[in-house]
XYZ file of C-alpha atoms in Angstrom:
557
model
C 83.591 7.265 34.929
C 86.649 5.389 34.283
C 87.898 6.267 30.495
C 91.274 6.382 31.256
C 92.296 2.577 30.021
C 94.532 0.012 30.601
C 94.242 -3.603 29.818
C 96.094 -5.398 32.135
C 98.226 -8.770 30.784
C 97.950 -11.410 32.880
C 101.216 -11.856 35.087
C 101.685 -15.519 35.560
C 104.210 -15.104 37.991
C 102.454 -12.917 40.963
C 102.475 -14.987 43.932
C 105.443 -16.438 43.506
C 106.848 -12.693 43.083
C 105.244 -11.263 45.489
C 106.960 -13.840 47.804
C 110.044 -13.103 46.635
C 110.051 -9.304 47.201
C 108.137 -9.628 50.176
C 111.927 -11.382 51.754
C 113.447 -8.701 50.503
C 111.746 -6.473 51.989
C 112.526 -7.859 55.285
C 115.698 -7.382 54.855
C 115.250 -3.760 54.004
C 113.520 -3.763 57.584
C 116.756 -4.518 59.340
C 118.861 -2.706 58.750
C 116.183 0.750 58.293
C 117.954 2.496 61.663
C 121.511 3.217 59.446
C 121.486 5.145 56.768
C 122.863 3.890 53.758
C 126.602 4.684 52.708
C 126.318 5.700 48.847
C 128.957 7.304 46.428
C 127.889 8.847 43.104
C 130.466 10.171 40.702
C 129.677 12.716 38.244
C 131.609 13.428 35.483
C 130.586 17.217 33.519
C 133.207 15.940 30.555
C 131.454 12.428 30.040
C 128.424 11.204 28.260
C 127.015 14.791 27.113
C 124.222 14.893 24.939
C 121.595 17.106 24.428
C 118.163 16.261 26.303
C 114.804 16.710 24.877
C 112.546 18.854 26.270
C 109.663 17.143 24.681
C 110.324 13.774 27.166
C 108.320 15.844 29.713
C 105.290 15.763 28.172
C 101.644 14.664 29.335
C 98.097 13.425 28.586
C 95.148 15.496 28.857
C 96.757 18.030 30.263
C 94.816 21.046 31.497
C 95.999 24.635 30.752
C 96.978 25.113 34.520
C 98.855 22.157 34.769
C 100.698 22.596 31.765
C 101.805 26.150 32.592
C 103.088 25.194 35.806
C 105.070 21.819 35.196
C 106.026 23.638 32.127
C 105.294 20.731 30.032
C 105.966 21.042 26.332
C 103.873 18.402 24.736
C 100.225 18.045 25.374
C 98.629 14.666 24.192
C 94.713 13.753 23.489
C 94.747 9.740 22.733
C 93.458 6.866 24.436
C 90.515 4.457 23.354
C 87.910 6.642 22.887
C 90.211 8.440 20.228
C 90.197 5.602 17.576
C 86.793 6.385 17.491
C 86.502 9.867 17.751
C 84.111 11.649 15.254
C 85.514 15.039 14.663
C 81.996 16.331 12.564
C 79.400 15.670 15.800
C 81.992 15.749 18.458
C 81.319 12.190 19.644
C 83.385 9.251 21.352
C 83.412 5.876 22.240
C 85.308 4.044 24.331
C 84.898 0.988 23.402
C 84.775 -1.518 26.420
C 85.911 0.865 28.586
C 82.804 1.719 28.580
C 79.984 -0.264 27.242
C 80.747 0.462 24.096
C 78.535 3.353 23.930
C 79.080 6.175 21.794
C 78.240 9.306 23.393
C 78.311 13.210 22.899
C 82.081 14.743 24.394
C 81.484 16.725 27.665
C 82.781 20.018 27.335
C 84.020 20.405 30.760
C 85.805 17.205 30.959
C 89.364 16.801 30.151
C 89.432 13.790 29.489
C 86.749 14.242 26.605
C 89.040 16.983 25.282
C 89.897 15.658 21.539
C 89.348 18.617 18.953
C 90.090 21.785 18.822
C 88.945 22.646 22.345
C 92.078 21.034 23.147
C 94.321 22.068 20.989
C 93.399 25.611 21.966
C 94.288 24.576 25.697
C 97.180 22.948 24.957
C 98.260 26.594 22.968
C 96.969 28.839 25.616
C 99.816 27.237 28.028
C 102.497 27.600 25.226
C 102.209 23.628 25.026
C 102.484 21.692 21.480
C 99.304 19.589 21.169
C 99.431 16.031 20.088
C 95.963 15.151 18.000
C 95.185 11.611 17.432
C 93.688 10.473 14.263
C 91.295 7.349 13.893
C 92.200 4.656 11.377
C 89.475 1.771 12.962
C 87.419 2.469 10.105
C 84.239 3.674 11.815
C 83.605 6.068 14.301
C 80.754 7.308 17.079
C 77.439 8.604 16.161
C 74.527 9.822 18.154
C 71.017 9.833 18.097
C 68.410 13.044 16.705
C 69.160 14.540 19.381
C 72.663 13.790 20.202
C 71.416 11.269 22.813
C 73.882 8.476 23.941
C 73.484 4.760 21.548
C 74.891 1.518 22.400
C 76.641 -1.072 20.621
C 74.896 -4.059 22.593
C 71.562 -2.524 23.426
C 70.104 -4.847 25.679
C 66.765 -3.891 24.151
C 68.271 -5.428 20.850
C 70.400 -8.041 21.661
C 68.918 -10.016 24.945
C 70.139 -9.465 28.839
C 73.737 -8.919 29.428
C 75.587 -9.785 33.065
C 76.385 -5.899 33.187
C 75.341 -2.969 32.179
C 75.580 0.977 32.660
C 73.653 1.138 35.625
C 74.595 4.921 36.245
C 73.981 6.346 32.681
C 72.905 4.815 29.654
C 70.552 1.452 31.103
C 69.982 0.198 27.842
C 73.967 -0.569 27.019
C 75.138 -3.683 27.967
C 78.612 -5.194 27.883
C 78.620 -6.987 25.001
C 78.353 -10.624 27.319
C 76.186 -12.788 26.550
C 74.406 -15.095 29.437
C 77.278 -17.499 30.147
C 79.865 -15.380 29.285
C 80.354 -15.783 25.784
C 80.746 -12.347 24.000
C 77.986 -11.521 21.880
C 78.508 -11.656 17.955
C 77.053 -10.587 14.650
C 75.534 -7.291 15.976
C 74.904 -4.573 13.700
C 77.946 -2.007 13.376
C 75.805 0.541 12.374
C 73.651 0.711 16.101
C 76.352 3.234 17.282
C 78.763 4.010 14.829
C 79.368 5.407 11.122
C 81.884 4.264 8.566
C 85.237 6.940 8.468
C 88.142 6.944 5.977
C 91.265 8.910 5.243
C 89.545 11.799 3.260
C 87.577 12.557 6.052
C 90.365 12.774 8.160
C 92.055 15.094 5.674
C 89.259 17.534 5.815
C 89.475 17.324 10.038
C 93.125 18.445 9.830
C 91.820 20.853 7.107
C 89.930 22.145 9.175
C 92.341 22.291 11.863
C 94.822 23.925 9.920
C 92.268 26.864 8.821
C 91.835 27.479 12.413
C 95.090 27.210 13.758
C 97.232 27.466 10.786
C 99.447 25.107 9.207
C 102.651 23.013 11.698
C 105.159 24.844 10.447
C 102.841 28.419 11.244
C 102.048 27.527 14.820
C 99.268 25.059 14.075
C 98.982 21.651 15.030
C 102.479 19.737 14.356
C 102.224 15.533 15.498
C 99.183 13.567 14.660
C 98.852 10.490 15.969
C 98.042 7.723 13.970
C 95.263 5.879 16.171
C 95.672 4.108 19.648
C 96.912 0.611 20.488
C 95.753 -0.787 16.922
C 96.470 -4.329 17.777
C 93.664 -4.083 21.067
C 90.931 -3.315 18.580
C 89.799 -6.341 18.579
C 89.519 -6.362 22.630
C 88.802 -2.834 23.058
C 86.368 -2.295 19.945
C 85.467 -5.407 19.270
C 82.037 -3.837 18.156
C 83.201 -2.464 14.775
C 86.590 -4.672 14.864
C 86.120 -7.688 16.152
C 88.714 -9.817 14.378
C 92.338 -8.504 14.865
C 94.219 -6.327 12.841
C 96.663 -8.220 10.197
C 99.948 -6.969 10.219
C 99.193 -5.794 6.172
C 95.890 -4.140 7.750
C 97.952 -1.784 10.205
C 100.874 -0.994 7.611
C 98.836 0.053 4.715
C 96.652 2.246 6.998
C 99.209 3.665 8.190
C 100.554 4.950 4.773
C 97.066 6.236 3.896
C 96.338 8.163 6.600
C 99.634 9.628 7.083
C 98.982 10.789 2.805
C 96.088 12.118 3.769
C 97.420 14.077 7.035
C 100.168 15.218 4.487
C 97.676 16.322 1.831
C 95.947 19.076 4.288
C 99.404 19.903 5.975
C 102.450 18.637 4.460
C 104.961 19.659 7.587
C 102.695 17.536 10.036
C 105.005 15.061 11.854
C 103.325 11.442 12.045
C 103.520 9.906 15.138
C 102.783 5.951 15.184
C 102.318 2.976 15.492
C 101.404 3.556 18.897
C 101.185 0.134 20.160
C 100.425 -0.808 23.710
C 103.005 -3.087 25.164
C 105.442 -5.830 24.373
C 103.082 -8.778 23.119
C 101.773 -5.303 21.052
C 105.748 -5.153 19.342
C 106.212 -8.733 18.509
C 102.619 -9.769 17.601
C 99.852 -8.303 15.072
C 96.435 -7.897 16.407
C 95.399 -11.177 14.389
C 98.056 -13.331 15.830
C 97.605 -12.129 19.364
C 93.800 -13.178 19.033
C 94.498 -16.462 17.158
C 97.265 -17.026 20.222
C 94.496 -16.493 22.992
C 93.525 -19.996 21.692
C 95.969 -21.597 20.184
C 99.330 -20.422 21.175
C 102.009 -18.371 19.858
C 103.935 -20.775 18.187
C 103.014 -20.553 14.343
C 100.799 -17.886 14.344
C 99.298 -16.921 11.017
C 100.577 -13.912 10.527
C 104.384 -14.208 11.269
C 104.166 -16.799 9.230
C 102.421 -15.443 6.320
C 102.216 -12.022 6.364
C 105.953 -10.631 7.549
C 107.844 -13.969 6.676
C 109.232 -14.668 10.009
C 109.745 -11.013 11.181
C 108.166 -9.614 14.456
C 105.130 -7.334 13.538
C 106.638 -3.574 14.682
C 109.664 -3.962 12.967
C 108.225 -5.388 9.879
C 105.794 -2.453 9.830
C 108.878 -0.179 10.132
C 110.218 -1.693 6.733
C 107.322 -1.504 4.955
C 106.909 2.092 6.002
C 110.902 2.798 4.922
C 109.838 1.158 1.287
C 106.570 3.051 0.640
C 109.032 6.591 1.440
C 108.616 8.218 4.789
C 105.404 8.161 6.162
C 106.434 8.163 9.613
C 108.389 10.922 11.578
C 108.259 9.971 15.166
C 108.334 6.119 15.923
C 106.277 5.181 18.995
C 105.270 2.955 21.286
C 103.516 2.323 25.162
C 104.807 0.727 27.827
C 103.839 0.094 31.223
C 105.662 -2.339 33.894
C 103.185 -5.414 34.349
C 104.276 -6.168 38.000
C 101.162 -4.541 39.510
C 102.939 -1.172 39.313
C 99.731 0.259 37.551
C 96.910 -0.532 37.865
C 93.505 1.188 37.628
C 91.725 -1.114 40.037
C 93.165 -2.995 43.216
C 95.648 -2.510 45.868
C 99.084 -1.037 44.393
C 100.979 0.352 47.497
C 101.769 -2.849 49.021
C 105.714 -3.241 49.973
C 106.266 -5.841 47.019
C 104.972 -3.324 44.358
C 106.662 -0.705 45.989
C 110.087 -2.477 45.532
C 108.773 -3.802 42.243
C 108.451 -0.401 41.481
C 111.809 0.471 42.071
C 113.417 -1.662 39.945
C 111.254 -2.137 36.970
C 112.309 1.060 35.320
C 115.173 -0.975 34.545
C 112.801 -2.594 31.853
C 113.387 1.385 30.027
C 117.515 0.968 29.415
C 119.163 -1.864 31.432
C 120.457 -4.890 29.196
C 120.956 -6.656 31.693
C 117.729 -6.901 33.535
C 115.176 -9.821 32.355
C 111.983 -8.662 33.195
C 109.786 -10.989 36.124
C 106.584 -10.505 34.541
C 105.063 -12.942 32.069
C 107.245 -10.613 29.856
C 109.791 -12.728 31.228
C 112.790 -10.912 29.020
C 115.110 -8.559 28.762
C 113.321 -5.030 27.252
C 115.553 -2.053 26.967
C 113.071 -0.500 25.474
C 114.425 2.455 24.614
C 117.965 1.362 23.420
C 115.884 -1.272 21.253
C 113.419 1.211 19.514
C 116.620 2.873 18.865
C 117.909 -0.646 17.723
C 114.703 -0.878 15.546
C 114.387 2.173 13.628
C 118.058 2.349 12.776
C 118.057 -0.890 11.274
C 114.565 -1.437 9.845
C 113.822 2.346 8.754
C 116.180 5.607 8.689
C 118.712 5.906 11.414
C 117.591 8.930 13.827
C 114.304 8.667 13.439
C 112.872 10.289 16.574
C 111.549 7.850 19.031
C 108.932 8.114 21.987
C 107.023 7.047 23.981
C 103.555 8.623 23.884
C 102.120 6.375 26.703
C 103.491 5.374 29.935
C 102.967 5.181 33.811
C 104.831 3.572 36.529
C 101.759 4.008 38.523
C 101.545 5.139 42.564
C 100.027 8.748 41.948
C 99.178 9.402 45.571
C 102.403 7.609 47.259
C 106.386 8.944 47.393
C 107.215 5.584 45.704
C 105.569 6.402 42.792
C 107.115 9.791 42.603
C 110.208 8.235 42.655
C 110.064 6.166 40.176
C 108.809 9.433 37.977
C 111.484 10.900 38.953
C 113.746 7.792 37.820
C 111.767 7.501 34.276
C 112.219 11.380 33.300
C 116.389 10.715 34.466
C 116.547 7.661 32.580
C 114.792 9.664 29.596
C 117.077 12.223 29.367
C 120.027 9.967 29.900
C 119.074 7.320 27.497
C 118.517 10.171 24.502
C 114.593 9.248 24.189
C 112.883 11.836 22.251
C 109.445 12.269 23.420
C 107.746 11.127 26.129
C 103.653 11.597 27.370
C 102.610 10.717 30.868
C 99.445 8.615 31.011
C 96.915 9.878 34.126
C 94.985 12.690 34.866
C 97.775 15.081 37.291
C 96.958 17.614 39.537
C 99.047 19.712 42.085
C 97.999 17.515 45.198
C 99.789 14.413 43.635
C 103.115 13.483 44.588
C 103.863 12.560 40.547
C 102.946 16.211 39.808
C 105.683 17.461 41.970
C 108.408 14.732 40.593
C 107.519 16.632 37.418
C 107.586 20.090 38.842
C 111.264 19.502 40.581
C 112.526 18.496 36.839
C 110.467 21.479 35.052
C 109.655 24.374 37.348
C 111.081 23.451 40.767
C 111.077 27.280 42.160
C 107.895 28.417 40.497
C 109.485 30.371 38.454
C 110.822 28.899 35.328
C 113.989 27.058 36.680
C 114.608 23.358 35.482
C 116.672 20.961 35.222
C 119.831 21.192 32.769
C 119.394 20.679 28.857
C 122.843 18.912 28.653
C 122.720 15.364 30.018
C 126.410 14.108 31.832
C 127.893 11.174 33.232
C 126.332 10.262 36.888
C 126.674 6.876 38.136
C 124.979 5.270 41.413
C 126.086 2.012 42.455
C 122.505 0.400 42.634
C 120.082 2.059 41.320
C 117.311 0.063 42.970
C 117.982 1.656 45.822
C 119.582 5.313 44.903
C 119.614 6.664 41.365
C 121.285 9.777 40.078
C 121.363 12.149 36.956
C 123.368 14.901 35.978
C 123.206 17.705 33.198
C 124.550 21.072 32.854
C 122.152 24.730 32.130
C 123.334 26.551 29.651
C 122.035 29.654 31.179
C 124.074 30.335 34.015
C 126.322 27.294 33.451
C 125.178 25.271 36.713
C 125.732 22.074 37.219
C 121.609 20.426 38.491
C 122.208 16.864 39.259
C 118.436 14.736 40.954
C 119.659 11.957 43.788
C 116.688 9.903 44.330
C 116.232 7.506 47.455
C 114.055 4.769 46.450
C 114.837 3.156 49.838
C 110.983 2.755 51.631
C 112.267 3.168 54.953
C 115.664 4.000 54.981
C 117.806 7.060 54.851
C 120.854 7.410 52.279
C 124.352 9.076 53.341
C 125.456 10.373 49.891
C 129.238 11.323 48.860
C 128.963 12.577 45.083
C 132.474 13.293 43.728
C 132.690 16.079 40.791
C 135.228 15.919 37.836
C 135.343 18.786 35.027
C 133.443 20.781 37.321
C 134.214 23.086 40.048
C 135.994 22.315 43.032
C 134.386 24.127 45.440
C 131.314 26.379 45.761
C 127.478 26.280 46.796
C 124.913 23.881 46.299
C 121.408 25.344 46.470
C 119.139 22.109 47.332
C 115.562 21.574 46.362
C 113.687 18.808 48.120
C 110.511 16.376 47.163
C 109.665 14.222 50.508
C 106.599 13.623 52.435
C 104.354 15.057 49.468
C 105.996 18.809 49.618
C 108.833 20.457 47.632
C 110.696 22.870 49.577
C 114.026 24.674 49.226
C 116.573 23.777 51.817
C 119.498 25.821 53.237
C 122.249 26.183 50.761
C 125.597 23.490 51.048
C 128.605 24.204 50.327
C 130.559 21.794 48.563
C 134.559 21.528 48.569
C 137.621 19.356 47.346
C 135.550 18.508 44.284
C 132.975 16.273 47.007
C 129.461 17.256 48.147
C 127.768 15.564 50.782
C 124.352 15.086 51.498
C 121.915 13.003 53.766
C 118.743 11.614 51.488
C 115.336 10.507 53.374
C 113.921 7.791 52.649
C 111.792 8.240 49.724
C 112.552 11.329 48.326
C 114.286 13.292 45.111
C 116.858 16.101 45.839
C 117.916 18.792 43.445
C 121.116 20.059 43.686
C 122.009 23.197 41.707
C 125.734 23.636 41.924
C 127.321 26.531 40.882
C 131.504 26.748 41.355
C 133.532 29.434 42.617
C 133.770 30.855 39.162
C 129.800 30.852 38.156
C 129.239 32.995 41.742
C 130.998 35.647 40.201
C 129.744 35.781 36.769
């Protein structure tokens, strides 16, 4: 059953990029026999800064998988969570699926959104991220807990499609001749919610798991994607969110939060992508017919202002309602994708590249985005200027896509180095993971590479690649035993990388123990030495290498 979402923007510019990147690729083909020459310079003096441990975070994580990739934050979001109804344990997903609001299924993950998973998340030492509902209404069920619909078909005429493989009587909301069906009765499958009712849910929460600052639950989410609800839910919301809407419920429901727990962190607004930072839920609707230029709201409501940063300054004058400022992102260059062919040569090299869109100021976007994003240096940009500088900032929903291919662990392997590099706070993983992906193990070789606790350094440093489309590098020291861990990644498809890294502030000499992701298996190689402050290394193509060096002096401590 497909409840993991995404709604996919419409990328204006595929053919015509795919063309592109196909050339490229040939090019890449030619010269695939020689491997490629690259020096890397790291620097153990330069550019340190603590990294988070909360960027390696996930989404529906199971115990298991938590415990192994030693991941420290556990979210529970998605659509089905800004309709979650905490008192019967019932969802709905909206269009995801047929808007029907149905009973949670114990043994599924993906339904995990109470305290069922904040106990998982605990039982793996993980910090649980709960996400609270601010649509307004929420899922109810029938007598006896049986599955309702939104657009019974019994009720409101024949619809093109319908749940053929559970519920028969929920259609898609479509009427014949594709016009979506409107004026039904919000009260078929759902029941009204407000912020006291979410207060007694953390309540509640907090009597079972005690309080944040006791152990208990610490970031609640405030809802999921709220300018999509009128897309996603259009059910119960089927005009879009003002800009006024989203800000005051914001401030409400992070009171209320406070009210039952006052050291809960609130995590929001948790919008879904760039039209989703610039544009309320109101104006993107009124622009899927008339355009963006003069849309209502940024011309009524925030005076000019795009919508996230204008919610960020109303937030800053009603106090501090918000503690972690977040947002989604995910490339829009077919990278992911829930449906269709992703592991064609064009995404793959799209792929490569379009992590750019996370730090690089100098990279316009292809996509209908067709800008320069920098996402993280311009959340950083945002909150500093439109609400209190530091702020922590995340990003609570991402995925370069690629699960089951070495490109896409790559380019996980890329977005957790440019993470800790770029000083990001928090970061969750969209997708279900599980030990046979390739994605899983990009994590693992960051968190818990020998199975036994070791990870990557807490102390980011200088390391600089000369194209990181091709080969990207990070660097950070471990406290522990004062090694230096530095990732090389080959992005390369098809072609090996001869890499020279050159070390300053570090040790001179010494061994190199080398951990290796390629062909779907980590594995420990042999142990290099390195000397005259150089190590040298040959790269496959496709693959992440961790080097753990530790100097002359760190051997003998």
């Amino acid at each position: 059953m497909p409840r993991l979402k995404r709604i996919k923007r419409p990328n204006l510019h595929t053919l015509l990029l795919g063309a592109l990147l196909m050339s490229g690729a040939a090019c890449t083909d030619a010269t695939s026999g020689t491997p490629l020459p690259v020096a890397i310079s790291v620097d153990a003096a330069a550019g340190r800064h603590p990294i988070s441990p909360l960027i390696y975070g996930i989404n529906f994580g199971t115990t298991a998988a938590l415990q192994d990739l030693r991941a420290p934050v556990n979210r529970s979001g998605g659509n089905s969570a800004s309709a979650y109804n905490w008192r019967i344990d019932a969802r709905n997903a909206g269009k995801d699926w047929y808007f029907e609001s149905l009973a949670v299924d114990p043994s599924d993950i993906n339904d995990q959104f109470g305290e069922r998973f904040v106990a998982l998340t605990q039982a793996a030492g993980a910090t649980p991220i709960v996400t609270i509902p601010m649509l307004g209404r929420v899922a109810k069920l029938g007598p006896a807990r049986e599955t309702l619909a939104s657009f019974s078909i019994a009720k409101y005429g024949p619809q093109p499609n319908h749940d053929v493989n559970g519920h028969a009587d929920a259609g898609n909301g479509v009427a014949p001749g594709g016009k979506p069906i409107t004026g039904n009765d919000a009260n078929d499958a759902s029941t009204p919610d407000d912020p006291q009712n979410e207060q007694a849910r953390v309540a509640d929460l907090v009597k079972q798991f005690g309080g944040a600052s006791g152990g208990g639950v610490r970031y609640y989410a405030l809802d999921n994607e709220p300018s999509l609800w009128q897309l996603i839910h259009r059910d119960v919301h089927p005009i879009g969110a003002h800009a006024s809407e989203i800000a005051d419920k914001v401030i409400a429901y992070s009171r209320a939060v406070k009210a039952a727990d006052p050291h809960a962190q609130i995590v929001a607004p948790e919008e879904w992508g760039w039209q989703g930072y610039f544009y309320s839920g109101f104006d993107q609707q009124y622009a899927a017919d008339h355009g963006l230029d003069h849309t209502p709201d940024r011309t009524g409501e925030t005076q000019g202002m795009p919508y996230v940063p204008w919610l960020l300054a109303q937030w800053k004058a009603a106090g501090h309602p918000v503690d972690v400022f977040s947002l989604h992102f995910y490339p829009q260059g077919g990278e992911y994708a829930e449906t269709g062919v992703t592991n064609s040569q064009a995404v793959a090299l799209m792929r490569n590249r379009s992590t750019r869109d996370l730090w690089d100021p100098n990279y316009k976007d292809p996509t209908w985005i067709d800008s320069v994003v920098a996402l993280i240096p311009l959340m950083r940009h945002w909150v500093d200027t439109y609400y209190y500088p530091g702020t922590p900032i995340g990003i609570t929903e991402y995925n370069w896509g690629g699960d089951t291919l070495m490109n896409g662990a790559t380019a996980q392997a890329d977005v957790l180095g440019i993470f800790g590099r770029e000083g990001l706070d928090i970061a969750t993983r969209w997708g279900t993971l599980d030990p046979s992906m390739p994605v899983y193990k990009a994590f693992k070789l960051y968190r818990n590479y020998d199975g036994n606790g070791a990870a990557f350094g807490a102390t980011s440093i200088a390391a600089n690649a000369p194209d990181p489309d091709t080969v990207s590098a990070f660097a950070a020291l471990r406290e522990r035993d004062h090694a230096l861990t530095l990732v090389v990644i080959n992005k390369q498809l098809d072609r090996p990388a001869d890499a020279a890294v050159t070390l300053d502030h570090f040790a001179a000499g010494g061994v190199a123990e080398t951990w290796r992701l390629a062909n779907n298996q980590l594995f420990r190689l042999p142990d290099a030495r390195y000397q005259d402050s150089t190590l040298r290394a040959s790269l496959p193509a496709q693959s992440v290498t961790l080097f753990v060096l530790r100097g002359a002096q760190a051997q003998h401590e």
